[in-house]
Amino acid sequence: MKTYPTNQIKNLVLLGNAGSGKTTLAESILFEGGIIDRRGDISSKNTVSDYNLIEHENESSIYSTVLYTEYNDKKINFIDVPGSDDFVGGTIAALHIADTAILLINAQNGIEVGTEIHNRWIEKFEKPTIIVINQLDHDKANYDKALEMINERFRGKIAIVQYPVNAGPGFDSIVDLIKMKLYKYPADGGKPQILDIPESESQRASELKALLIEKAAENDESLMELFFENETLTEDEMRKGIASGLLNRGMYPVFCVSGKKNMGVGRFLEFISNVAPTPEQAPVPKDVSGKEIICDPKGPAAIFIFKTTIESHIGEVNYFKVMSGEISESMDLINSRTSNKERLSQIFATAGKNRVKLAKMVAGDIGSTVKLKATKNNDTLTTKGDIRFVNIPFPEPKYRTAIKAVSESDDEKLGEALTRLHDEDPTLIIEYSKELKQIILYGQGEYHLNIVKWHLDHVFKIETAYLAPKIPYRETITKTAQADYRHKKQSGGSGQFGEVHMLIEPFIEGTPEPATFKANGKEMKLSLRGKEEHELPWGGKLVYYNCIVGGSIDARFMPAILKGIMEKMETGPLTGSYARDIRVFVYDGKMHPVDSNEISFRLAGRNAFSQAFKIAGPKILEPIYLVEVLVPGDRMGDVMSDLQGRRAIVQGMSSERGFEKIIAKVPLAEMNKYSTALSSITSGRAIYSMKYLEYAQVPGEVQEALLKAYDDESEDE
């Protein structure tokens, strides 16, 4: 395989709802370019893209797959990504490095929730977009309805380049408005006849071509002048206008294909090779310092790692885009994160699990390498280590579960396996929670974490169990309280003695420091002699005041009292959860000239704090998340009812491009398995996202239930 220059490279990502036919279209693209000589299909489990055993079992894409084809003396790199939102990490990584998005629309269903999800990411990355209506040969294909939905979603930007003559079971013909020809395919697909447009389609084709010419002219001032002068554009001028419109996202060209029967795919690739932007035409990326790094083969060598897989008999495979310069086999580069040297022992062009060895690759190309020592996703390798590209912006997790190895002897193996899985999929987050005494897995949905479980069972051979994750509750107080505690211990020789008197009250940001207090029916005036403000690792604050007068407690024991208080805040008096947002005023106490020491005052401070806490209107706080649900209008009522049953407080509702959007504050405790429930309620047509918002007090009945559960658990221990 030859080394393609930057201006002969095209980088695409295939996007669309699950079932829109991305993997099947990928087979036809590979076939048209001669990379394969026979097209596979999903049911036969022999597609180039879905090559993992778990994908064969599920008959759907779970991983993004890097592919390439050669067409019209161009190298077309493309990435087939999963349609399920549970595996959105692959979609985002692909969009991060691709130059053009190909958005597949299922001709049976038009715009679906998955279409909307992927298009939101397209808009976030501001990628030029080509729309392909696929599965036009299906019994239920409805081109006109699908086009109506596309027009509604992409109002004002649609440019019809092709339309089908006979969508449905007999589909075999496409009118192409650039060529102004009819492409008629054999019944089973293949090379088309290129015919004149029949009289029955002449008027429609002419009207649509006029609209296409007008849209092409709108995107280039010089073309607009030609259009006004000649009232038309030549074929080359149309291509130029479409290319400009595509690049500035002012135009979304629409194509028609049957990926399954390989109809329209060759013509689509011809358009890609002629019109889609090359890497040097795409917006210039910046490094973390904000410096633009031009995609120039003569620039400094720099590659960005956007995907990592671990394959049996090979080990770690790193997929990269050459961002600048050129790279060659056996080249040494510096990892700008670690400053360590890495050698590119081999470089490959990749189509699924098939790799073609290359001697050299230039700026803009996509490839893979093996046997890097310590390079991960988001790393940059450069000649000098002075460039580092911005990380891929992976989304917040939406689903969590606890996991444990069935056999304690597998604990270490489980940790290693989870680390490897995270290296492959950065949207899988592992937390070893000291607070909850659990390993918590975070992912994009239940399906996502079920795939993790499959790998642990079948690849790593570790028997594991998923458990309900505990909730990271917090404890706080709602009023002022006073307590004192004397710690006294005598057991021969030096004893222990420390007495501490303290006041505690809620800490609220911005409130003034008081001098007078009312506690236990008594009014007290304190002299504030010292103040320490501590940001707590688990959130919130502890403000610690020294109000000692007359030397009743020596200053050297004040840190020990604070240490005792912090110990109790780490295992709150109510349920053992972390305590937060409290002011503590130590105002009196007693010492013994011989028996007082740090441990005595640590224990006295700890117990005085615990006693005061229990009479200070203690409350349990729970984490609240801001949840956004995008749902079809006909399922709005069902979703609202379900949210209300989860103690949700709706913050707002709006309509958004054919969907209803609900924004609500929901306790994390009520979000367990929400992705499964939402899918069941809406038949998989809704999506949601969630983000931590705040801690808030639990309702009284919930607090009672939590206290009882904690007491029962303590008795069992």
XYZ file of C-alpha atoms in Angstrom:
717
model
C 0.000 0.000 0.000
C 1.352 3.402 -0.978
C 1.823 6.379 1.324
C -0.984 8.824 0.636
C -0.240 12.560 0.838
C -2.392 14.745 3.093
C -4.444 16.137 0.202
C -5.492 12.612 -0.822
C -6.804 11.563 2.605
C -10.411 11.711 3.814
C -11.408 10.928 7.417
C -15.028 9.998 8.102
C -17.114 8.683 10.980
C -20.272 6.607 10.370
C -23.002 7.672 12.809
C -26.661 6.864 13.342
C -29.228 5.154 15.522
C -28.766 1.459 16.320
C -30.184 -0.465 13.376
C -29.548 2.256 10.798
C -27.124 -0.047 8.980
C -23.687 1.451 9.647
C -21.841 -1.883 9.829
C -23.574 -3.205 6.705
C -22.767 -0.007 4.795
C -19.153 -0.337 5.961
C -18.974 -3.754 4.273
C -20.097 -2.257 0.965
C -17.599 0.610 1.294
C -14.764 -1.888 1.858
C -16.002 -3.997 -1.071
C -16.232 -1.018 -3.441
C -12.643 -0.058 -2.591
C -11.350 -3.603 -3.097
C -10.287 -4.089 0.519
C -12.493 -7.193 0.694
C -13.672 -9.361 -2.188
C -16.877 -10.538 -0.531
C -19.299 -8.643 1.665
C -20.088 -10.146 5.070
C -23.304 -9.705 7.004
C -24.203 -9.381 10.663
C -26.271 -12.577 10.883
C -23.358 -14.609 9.470
C -21.019 -12.977 12.014
C -18.395 -12.259 9.374
C -18.317 -8.471 8.995
C -14.971 -6.690 9.121
C -16.261 -4.106 11.582
C -17.991 -6.293 14.193
C -15.214 -8.832 14.726
C -15.350 -9.344 18.508
C -17.030 -12.416 19.983
C -19.305 -10.290 22.165
C -20.487 -8.419 19.035
C -21.215 -11.731 17.329
C -23.265 -12.868 20.322
C -25.238 -9.603 20.481
C -25.400 -9.077 16.699
C -24.714 -5.383 17.189
C -21.729 -3.029 17.362
C -20.254 -2.484 20.817
C -16.875 -0.998 19.886
C -15.881 1.638 17.383
C -13.890 0.082 14.550
C -11.213 1.819 12.514
C -11.418 0.987 8.780
C -10.056 2.279 5.498
C -10.658 1.913 1.797
C -8.998 3.205 -1.364
C -11.092 4.901 -4.030
C -10.258 7.201 -6.950
C -6.648 7.403 -5.768
C -7.770 8.609 -2.339
C -7.400 6.908 1.016
C -10.690 7.064 2.890
C -10.328 6.335 6.606
C -13.638 5.769 8.349
C -14.758 4.697 11.796
C -17.890 2.629 12.350
C -19.287 3.513 15.787
C -21.988 1.814 17.887
C -25.511 3.219 17.685
C -26.291 2.582 21.355
C -25.831 5.526 23.713
C -24.268 3.091 26.233
C -21.148 3.051 24.046
C -21.013 6.749 23.239
C -17.329 6.914 24.196
C -16.348 5.409 20.835
C -18.556 7.914 19.038
C -17.000 10.899 20.789
C -13.426 9.708 20.244
C -14.128 9.166 16.534
C -15.696 12.606 16.118
C -12.739 14.148 17.931
C -10.357 13.117 15.148
C -12.600 12.725 12.059
C -13.027 15.537 9.529
C -16.502 14.635 8.220
C -19.557 13.044 9.834
C -21.746 10.649 7.847
C -25.166 10.521 9.514
C -27.167 7.452 8.510
C -30.942 7.626 8.543
C -33.048 4.473 8.572
C -35.568 4.913 5.730
C -38.175 3.075 7.808
C -37.997 5.322 10.871
C -36.462 8.652 9.854
C -35.050 10.706 12.740
C -34.736 8.512 15.859
C -33.507 9.210 19.375
C -30.089 7.779 18.505
C -29.955 10.061 15.451
C -30.575 13.005 17.738
C -27.897 11.847 20.206
C -25.272 11.515 17.501
C -26.226 14.787 15.854
C -25.873 16.606 19.171
C -22.277 15.391 19.316
C -21.766 16.362 15.662
C -22.907 19.883 16.548
C -20.684 19.980 19.613
C -17.644 19.131 17.473
C -18.916 21.302 14.581
C -18.202 18.648 11.952
C -19.204 18.907 8.287
C -22.102 16.485 7.825
C -23.404 14.339 4.986
C -26.778 12.644 5.452
C -27.286 9.194 3.952
C -30.752 7.653 3.818
C -30.140 3.911 4.051
C -32.253 0.743 3.815
C -34.322 2.096 0.933
C -34.878 -1.508 -0.177
C -36.785 -2.393 3.009
C -40.495 -3.314 2.880
C -41.371 -0.403 5.177
C -39.028 2.160 3.622
C -40.703 5.564 3.397
C -38.355 8.054 1.768
C -40.798 10.965 1.748
C -41.596 10.613 5.463
C -37.905 10.260 6.353
C -37.054 13.340 4.268
C -39.840 15.312 5.933
C -38.378 14.490 9.356
C -34.860 15.374 8.168
C -36.086 18.719 6.823
C -37.810 19.465 10.112
C -34.663 18.654 12.106
C -32.144 20.398 9.825
C -34.343 23.238 8.686
C -32.771 25.305 5.903
C -29.581 23.241 5.573
C -30.721 20.208 3.599
C -29.444 19.895 0.030
C -30.886 16.915 -1.846
C -28.182 15.449 -4.089
C -30.037 12.198 -4.838
C -33.516 10.783 -4.486
C -34.887 7.260 -5.034
C -37.322 6.507 -7.835
C -38.897 3.449 -6.229
C -38.116 3.100 -2.508
C -39.352 -0.191 -1.063
C -38.924 -3.884 -1.925
C -38.302 -3.113 -5.612
C -35.782 -0.341 -5.005
C -33.142 -0.255 -7.733
C -32.934 3.299 -9.098
C -31.538 6.639 -7.905
C -31.696 10.032 -9.581
C -28.421 11.919 -9.122
C -28.829 15.697 -9.396
C -25.140 16.541 -9.838
C -24.739 14.152 -12.759
C -28.391 14.524 -13.828
C -28.468 10.810 -14.527
C -30.460 7.793 -13.373
C -28.401 5.072 -11.679
C -30.196 1.740 -12.172
C -28.837 -1.271 -10.269
C -29.195 -5.026 -10.775
C -31.698 -6.688 -8.386
C -28.915 -7.873 -6.070
C -26.837 -4.703 -6.373
C -23.511 -4.134 -8.054
C -22.410 -1.953 -10.943
C -25.231 0.325 -12.135
C -26.390 1.321 -15.552
C -26.079 5.081 -15.933
C -29.100 6.230 -17.911
C -30.840 9.423 -18.903
C -33.496 10.559 -16.471
C -36.888 9.261 -17.665
C -39.567 11.714 -18.732
C -41.673 10.803 -15.677
C -38.926 12.186 -13.389
C -37.704 15.043 -15.550
C -39.704 17.861 -13.954
C -39.009 16.762 -10.363
C -35.294 16.332 -11.082
C -35.049 19.756 -12.736
C -36.788 21.493 -9.824
C -34.587 19.781 -7.238
C -31.426 20.493 -9.245
C -32.347 24.173 -9.374
C -32.629 24.191 -5.585
C -29.280 22.374 -5.263
C -27.560 24.879 -7.572
C -29.002 27.762 -5.579
C -27.768 26.313 -2.294
C -24.327 25.605 -3.793
C -24.075 29.192 -5.044
C -25.073 30.623 -1.661
C -21.882 29.262 -0.095
C -19.367 31.007 -2.399
C -19.461 34.661 -3.492
C -17.751 33.988 -6.818
C -20.284 31.251 -7.559
C -23.135 33.553 -6.622
C -21.941 36.030 -9.287
C -21.750 33.243 -11.867
C -25.200 32.055 -10.865
C -26.715 35.524 -11.328
C -24.927 35.867 -14.645
C -25.696 32.422 -16.110
C -28.694 31.339 -13.981
C -26.985 27.973 -13.492
C -23.684 26.345 -12.492
C -21.567 23.708 -14.182
C -21.011 20.331 -12.553
C -17.554 21.375 -11.293
C -18.932 24.682 -9.991
C -21.670 22.805 -8.142
C -19.053 20.589 -6.510
C -17.080 23.644 -5.449
C -20.170 25.246 -3.876
C -21.206 22.037 -2.134
C -17.658 21.609 -0.807
C -17.735 25.155 0.627
C -21.190 24.623 2.121
C -20.153 21.322 3.626
C -17.025 22.770 5.190
C -18.772 25.769 6.767
C -21.735 23.593 7.871
C -24.143 25.665 5.814
C -25.234 22.647 3.785
C -26.016 19.000 4.585
C -25.984 17.026 1.294
C -28.451 14.095 1.237
C -27.617 10.770 -0.462
C -29.538 7.516 -0.976
C -28.168 3.986 -0.592
C -28.932 0.405 0.202
C -25.906 -0.732 2.161
C -27.243 -4.282 2.227
C -27.472 -4.578 -1.573
C -24.585 -2.230 -2.354
C -26.716 0.238 -4.290
C -25.540 3.840 -4.445
C -22.371 3.177 -2.424
C -19.900 3.607 -5.300
C -21.441 6.931 -6.318
C -21.393 8.051 -2.673
C -17.669 7.227 -2.432
C -17.051 9.126 -5.662
C -18.650 12.188 -4.056
C -16.562 11.712 -0.886
C -13.346 11.443 -2.877
C -14.167 14.612 -4.858
C -15.903 16.851 -2.304
C -15.376 15.858 1.352
C -12.720 17.980 3.098
C -9.158 16.748 3.498
C -7.397 17.062 6.891
C -5.584 20.229 5.789
C -8.958 21.854 4.950
C -10.474 21.027 8.335
C -10.388 23.495 11.252
C -6.903 23.697 12.784
C -6.682 21.862 16.152
C -5.050 23.445 19.184
C -2.811 22.001 21.854
C -3.452 22.460 25.574
C -1.632 25.800 25.545
C -3.985 27.136 22.867
C -1.374 27.016 20.103
C -2.669 25.987 16.665
C -0.968 22.904 15.210
C -1.360 22.965 11.442
C -1.870 19.640 9.658
C 1.336 20.036 7.667
C 3.453 17.071 6.534
C 6.527 19.314 6.814
C 5.755 20.255 10.421
C 7.031 18.546 13.596
C 5.919 14.917 13.918
C 3.003 14.557 16.341
C 0.418 11.813 16.745
C -2.644 11.708 19.023
C -3.851 8.419 20.568
C -7.658 8.264 20.389
C -8.357 4.570 20.946
C -6.748 1.577 22.630
C -7.659 -2.099 22.431
C -6.133 -5.203 23.956
C -6.091 -8.166 21.594
C -5.097 -11.744 22.334
C -1.660 -12.776 21.000
C -0.838 -9.118 20.249
C -1.430 -7.160 23.430
C -2.164 -3.459 23.405
C -3.011 -1.826 20.068
C -2.961 1.988 19.982
C -4.882 3.845 17.279
C -3.690 7.313 16.337
C -4.118 10.233 14.005
C -1.020 11.896 12.583
C -1.692 15.509 13.555
C 1.471 16.999 12.043
C 4.618 16.005 10.174
C 5.250 12.433 9.143
C 6.119 9.249 11.015
C 7.993 6.138 9.985
C 8.657 2.639 11.224
C 11.186 2.453 14.114
C 10.849 6.179 14.806
C 11.390 7.420 18.376
C 8.891 9.909 19.828
C 8.364 11.479 23.252
C 5.151 11.023 25.229
C 4.344 14.602 26.256
C 2.429 13.418 29.338
C 5.135 11.180 30.801
C 8.230 12.616 29.007
C 9.216 9.003 28.258
C 10.534 7.858 24.902
C 8.361 5.525 22.815
C 9.420 3.680 19.673
C 7.007 3.103 16.797
C 8.286 -0.400 16.082
C 5.594 -0.900 13.431
C 2.812 1.226 11.927
C -0.286 -0.080 10.172
C -3.286 0.873 8.111
C -6.152 -0.895 9.875
C -9.432 -2.434 8.758
C -10.965 -4.133 11.784
C -8.558 -6.798 12.986
C -6.728 -6.768 9.650
C -3.567 -4.694 9.474
C -1.387 -3.673 6.542
C 2.167 -2.737 7.475
C 3.372 0.675 6.283
C 6.794 2.270 6.130
C 5.533 5.834 6.526
C 2.412 7.895 7.246
C 1.886 11.639 6.821
C -0.132 14.382 8.503
C -3.871 13.694 8.488
C -3.666 9.909 8.188
C -5.061 7.416 10.709
C -3.286 4.231 11.703
C -2.297 1.941 14.547
C 0.795 0.682 16.304
C 1.690 -1.956 18.897
C 4.073 -2.519 21.796
C 4.127 1.006 23.181
C 5.336 0.894 26.784
C 3.202 3.383 28.709
C 1.003 5.260 26.249
C -2.751 5.517 26.773
C -5.808 7.199 25.281
C -5.477 10.988 24.969
C -1.677 10.851 24.904
C 0.362 12.833 22.374
C 3.651 11.494 20.982
C 5.973 14.046 19.389
C 9.576 14.465 18.318
C 10.367 16.843 21.189
C 7.519 16.287 23.641
C 6.558 19.973 23.454
C 3.081 19.459 21.969
C 0.128 18.002 23.829
C -3.344 17.928 22.302
C -6.576 18.543 24.171
C -8.179 15.451 25.711
C -11.292 13.860 24.260
C -14.285 15.263 26.232
C -15.910 12.052 27.443
C -19.343 12.433 29.092
C -20.318 12.102 32.735
C -21.357 8.552 33.759
C -25.083 7.821 34.074
C -25.161 4.421 35.750
C -23.386 2.897 38.733
C -23.097 -0.460 40.395
C -20.918 -2.064 43.045
C -18.786 -5.061 42.143
C -16.910 -7.691 44.107
C -14.972 -10.824 43.299
C -16.829 -13.921 44.485
C -13.519 -15.294 45.732
C -11.329 -12.967 47.800
C -8.289 -14.566 46.172
C -9.372 -12.881 42.904
C -9.392 -9.343 44.355
C -6.017 -8.413 42.878
C -6.880 -9.948 39.491
C -10.158 -8.027 39.477
C -8.350 -4.733 40.061
C -5.956 -5.430 37.189
C -8.803 -6.446 34.862
C -10.841 -3.337 35.625
C -7.798 -1.143 34.983
C -7.325 -2.779 31.576
C -10.993 -2.322 30.716
C -10.799 1.357 31.697
C -7.712 1.793 29.491
C -9.767 0.505 26.546
C -12.915 2.434 27.464
C -12.365 5.694 29.375
C -16.130 6.086 29.926
C -15.867 3.168 32.357
C -14.834 4.725 35.683
C -13.626 2.652 38.649
C -13.762 4.035 42.189
C -12.362 2.192 45.190
C -14.601 3.875 47.749
C -13.174 3.927 51.253
C -16.345 5.673 52.370
C -18.775 3.050 51.030
C -16.380 0.099 51.445
C -17.230 -0.934 47.892
C -15.707 -0.938 44.420
C -18.051 1.249 42.379
C -18.247 0.980 38.586
C -19.610 3.972 36.686
C -20.751 3.694 33.089
C -23.188 4.957 30.495
C -25.955 2.433 31.204
C -26.828 -1.031 32.425
C -26.035 -2.559 29.033
C -22.590 -0.941 29.181
C -21.812 -2.516 32.551
C -23.292 -5.864 31.499
C -20.687 -5.936 28.719
C -18.002 -5.319 31.367
C -19.375 -8.296 33.318
C -19.227 -10.460 30.174
C -15.531 -9.634 29.752
C -14.748 -10.416 33.372
C -16.549 -13.765 33.044
C -15.341 -14.862 29.599
C -12.043 -13.090 28.940
C -10.487 -12.632 32.371
C -12.166 -15.725 33.909
C -13.007 -13.914 37.152
C -16.291 -14.755 38.835
C -17.828 -11.512 40.050
C -21.088 -10.253 41.485
C -22.816 -6.917 40.944
C -24.332 -5.428 44.089
C -26.586 -2.481 44.781
C -24.239 0.474 45.264
C -24.458 2.284 48.570
C -25.337 5.954 48.544
C -22.710 8.448 49.786
C -24.937 10.168 52.323
C -23.707 13.076 54.399
C -24.628 14.206 57.912
C -25.030 17.744 59.188
C -26.820 19.770 61.868
C -29.580 22.356 61.797
C -29.251 24.201 65.111
C -26.812 25.208 67.831
C -25.946 22.751 70.605
C -23.530 22.551 73.537
C -21.815 19.561 75.099
C -18.865 18.763 77.288
C -16.988 15.567 77.904
C -14.376 14.486 80.423
C -12.032 11.697 79.475
C -10.407 10.151 82.544
C -8.474 6.924 82.754
C -6.241 5.659 85.549
C -4.497 2.296 85.320
C -1.296 2.633 87.334
C 1.409 5.135 86.548
C 0.521 8.092 84.370
C -3.160 8.227 83.538
C -5.215 10.102 80.952
C -7.224 13.243 81.583
C -8.820 15.790 79.290
C -12.041 17.780 79.496
C -13.511 19.743 76.585
C -16.505 22.086 76.432
C -17.752 23.041 72.964
C -20.558 24.649 71.006
C -21.443 23.573 67.477
C -23.695 25.205 64.888
C -24.448 24.816 61.165
C -21.989 26.417 58.777
C -23.638 28.414 55.993
C -21.387 30.157 53.491
C -21.402 33.925 53.941
C -22.960 34.096 57.418
C -21.121 36.341 59.917
C -19.169 34.919 62.815
C -21.298 35.162 65.971
C -20.151 36.340 69.391
C -23.291 35.428 71.340
C -24.940 32.012 71.359
C -28.055 30.483 72.782
C -27.763 26.813 73.606
C -29.764 24.594 75.956
C -31.823 27.629 76.975
C -28.758 29.615 78.046
C -27.153 32.617 76.400
C -23.352 32.530 76.109
C -20.801 35.061 74.934
C -17.529 33.775 73.476
C -14.242 35.429 72.639
C -12.924 34.252 69.237
C -9.133 33.924 69.637
C -8.268 31.715 66.682
C -9.908 30.276 63.571
C -9.117 27.406 61.198
C -11.182 26.770 58.067
C -10.941 23.273 56.586
C -12.241 22.281 53.133
C -13.303 18.678 53.662
C -12.191 16.050 51.117
C -15.788 14.792 50.876
C -17.289 18.253 50.358
C -18.397 21.038 52.665
C -16.421 22.701 55.445
C -15.417 22.492 59.089
C -14.655 25.819 60.767
C -12.781 25.371 64.052
C -12.598 28.214 66.588
C -10.336 28.532 69.611
C -12.335 30.442 72.250
C -10.224 29.417 75.257
C -9.565 32.151 77.804
C -7.559 31.923 81.006
C -5.502 28.955 79.860
C -8.046 26.273 80.824
C -6.708 24.193 77.896
C -3.134 24.615 76.766
C -2.726 25.707 73.114
C -0.663 22.613 72.384
C -3.760 20.415 72.892
C -5.987 22.318 70.430
C -4.752 20.330 67.379
C -5.514 17.076 69.227
C -9.104 18.216 69.887
C -9.443 19.066 66.178
C -8.113 15.641 65.252
C -10.730 13.975 67.442
C -13.496 16.059 65.851
C -12.275 15.159 62.338
C -12.207 11.468 63.257
C -15.867 11.654 64.251
C -16.753 13.613 61.121
C -15.312 10.759 59.045
C -17.750 8.349 60.721
C -20.755 10.526 61.447
C -22.744 9.955 64.653
C -26.009 9.075 62.846
C -25.149 6.505 60.190
C -21.369 6.515 59.944
C -21.502 8.790 56.862
C -19.218 11.783 56.489
C -20.342 14.919 58.343
C -20.023 18.380 56.819
C -20.753 22.101 57.090
C -20.267 22.632 60.844
C -18.746 25.341 63.033
C -17.108 24.180 66.262
C -16.283 26.552 69.140
C -14.043 25.109 71.885
C -14.510 27.533 74.757
C -13.571 25.756 78.001
C -12.149 22.640 79.562
C -9.774 21.303 82.158
C -6.277 19.836 82.247
C -4.287 17.763 84.699
C -0.642 18.710 85.283
C 0.504 15.081 84.910
C -2.168 13.042 83.157
C -3.188 15.397 80.347
C -1.797 14.487 76.936
C -2.765 14.598 73.256
C -4.678 11.302 73.223
C -6.785 12.433 76.202
C -7.867 15.612 74.446
C -8.377 13.821 71.137
C -10.844 11.438 72.798
C -12.489 14.211 74.816
C -12.947 16.335 71.681
C -14.283 13.404 69.715
C -16.903 12.478 72.321
C -17.953 16.057 73.095
C -18.524 16.609 69.372
C -20.560 13.390 69.055
C -22.795 14.337 71.984
C -23.361 17.878 70.708
C -24.082 16.611 67.183
C -26.901 14.343 68.336
C -28.807 17.220 69.952
C -28.120 19.801 67.235
C -31.040 18.794 64.991
C -28.978 16.264 63.046
C -30.026 15.613 59.455
C -28.955 13.211 56.747
C -28.129 14.731 53.379
C -28.349 12.880 50.064
C -26.707 13.603 46.707
C -29.046 15.230 44.188
C -28.455 14.991 40.452
C -29.695 17.179 37.640
C -31.313 14.786 35.180
C -32.215 15.714 31.607
C -34.527 13.354 29.704
C -35.239 13.596 25.981
C -38.409 11.665 25.174
C -40.902 11.341 22.305
C -44.088 13.315 23.003
C -46.324 10.229 23.145
C -44.337 8.838 26.120
C -44.053 12.104 28.037
C -46.760 11.262 30.589
C -45.306 7.846 31.413
C -41.817 9.290 31.934
C -43.167 12.109 34.128
C -45.085 9.623 36.306
C -41.995 7.480 36.733
C -39.880 10.502 37.707
C -42.437 11.624 40.276
C -42.257 8.152 41.804
C -38.514 8.742 42.182
C -38.996 11.896 44.302
C -38.041 14.094 41.346
C -38.587 17.848 41.390
C -39.207 19.006 37.824
C -37.228 22.156 36.996
C -38.456 22.721 33.476
C -39.954 21.249 30.310
C -39.541 22.247 26.682
C -39.929 20.961 23.144
C -36.762 20.286 21.196
C -36.761 19.178 17.565
C -39.611 16.724 17.753
C -38.836 15.560 21.292
C -39.883 16.714 24.747
C -37.152 17.626 27.210
C -37.641 17.229 30.953
C -35.141 18.691 33.424
C -35.497 17.478 37.003
C -33.605 17.254 40.279
C -33.570 13.602 41.390
C -31.945 11.913 44.415
C -29.168 9.520 43.425
C -30.788 6.875 45.632
C -33.755 6.839 43.233
C -31.698 6.561 40.030
C -30.618 2.945 40.429
C -31.311 1.107 37.138
C -33.064 4.165 35.716
C -31.618 3.527 32.249
C -33.347 0.131 32.177
C -36.644 1.547 33.425
C -36.574 4.417 30.923
C -35.827 2.040 28.059
C -38.729 -0.180 29.117
C -41.165 2.729 29.442
C -40.280 4.235 26.056
C -39.292 1.107 24.075
C -35.747 2.429 23.905
C -36.787 5.737 22.324
C -35.683 8.077 25.137
C -32.253 9.142 26.401
C -31.062 10.882 29.521
C -28.010 12.449 31.075
C -27.275 13.183 34.719
C -24.810 15.369 36.555
C -24.131 15.878 40.257
C -25.806 19.055 41.507
C -25.847 19.311 45.313
C -26.552 17.672 48.654
C -30.009 18.171 50.171
C -31.811 16.946 53.299
C -33.673 13.670 52.965
C -37.384 13.619 53.875
C -38.221 12.606 57.460
C -39.523 9.146 56.561
C -36.403 8.417 54.511
C -34.171 9.503 57.414
C -36.049 7.200 59.806
C -35.614 4.284 57.409
C -31.885 4.994 57.056
C -31.374 5.213 60.827
C -33.208 1.937 61.355
C -31.197 0.218 58.631
C -27.954 1.466 60.193
C -28.991 0.260 63.651
C -29.928 -3.165 62.266
C -26.627 -3.405 60.425
C -24.686 -2.404 63.538
C -26.476 -5.092 65.593
C -25.618 -7.730 62.971
C -21.953 -6.802 63.230
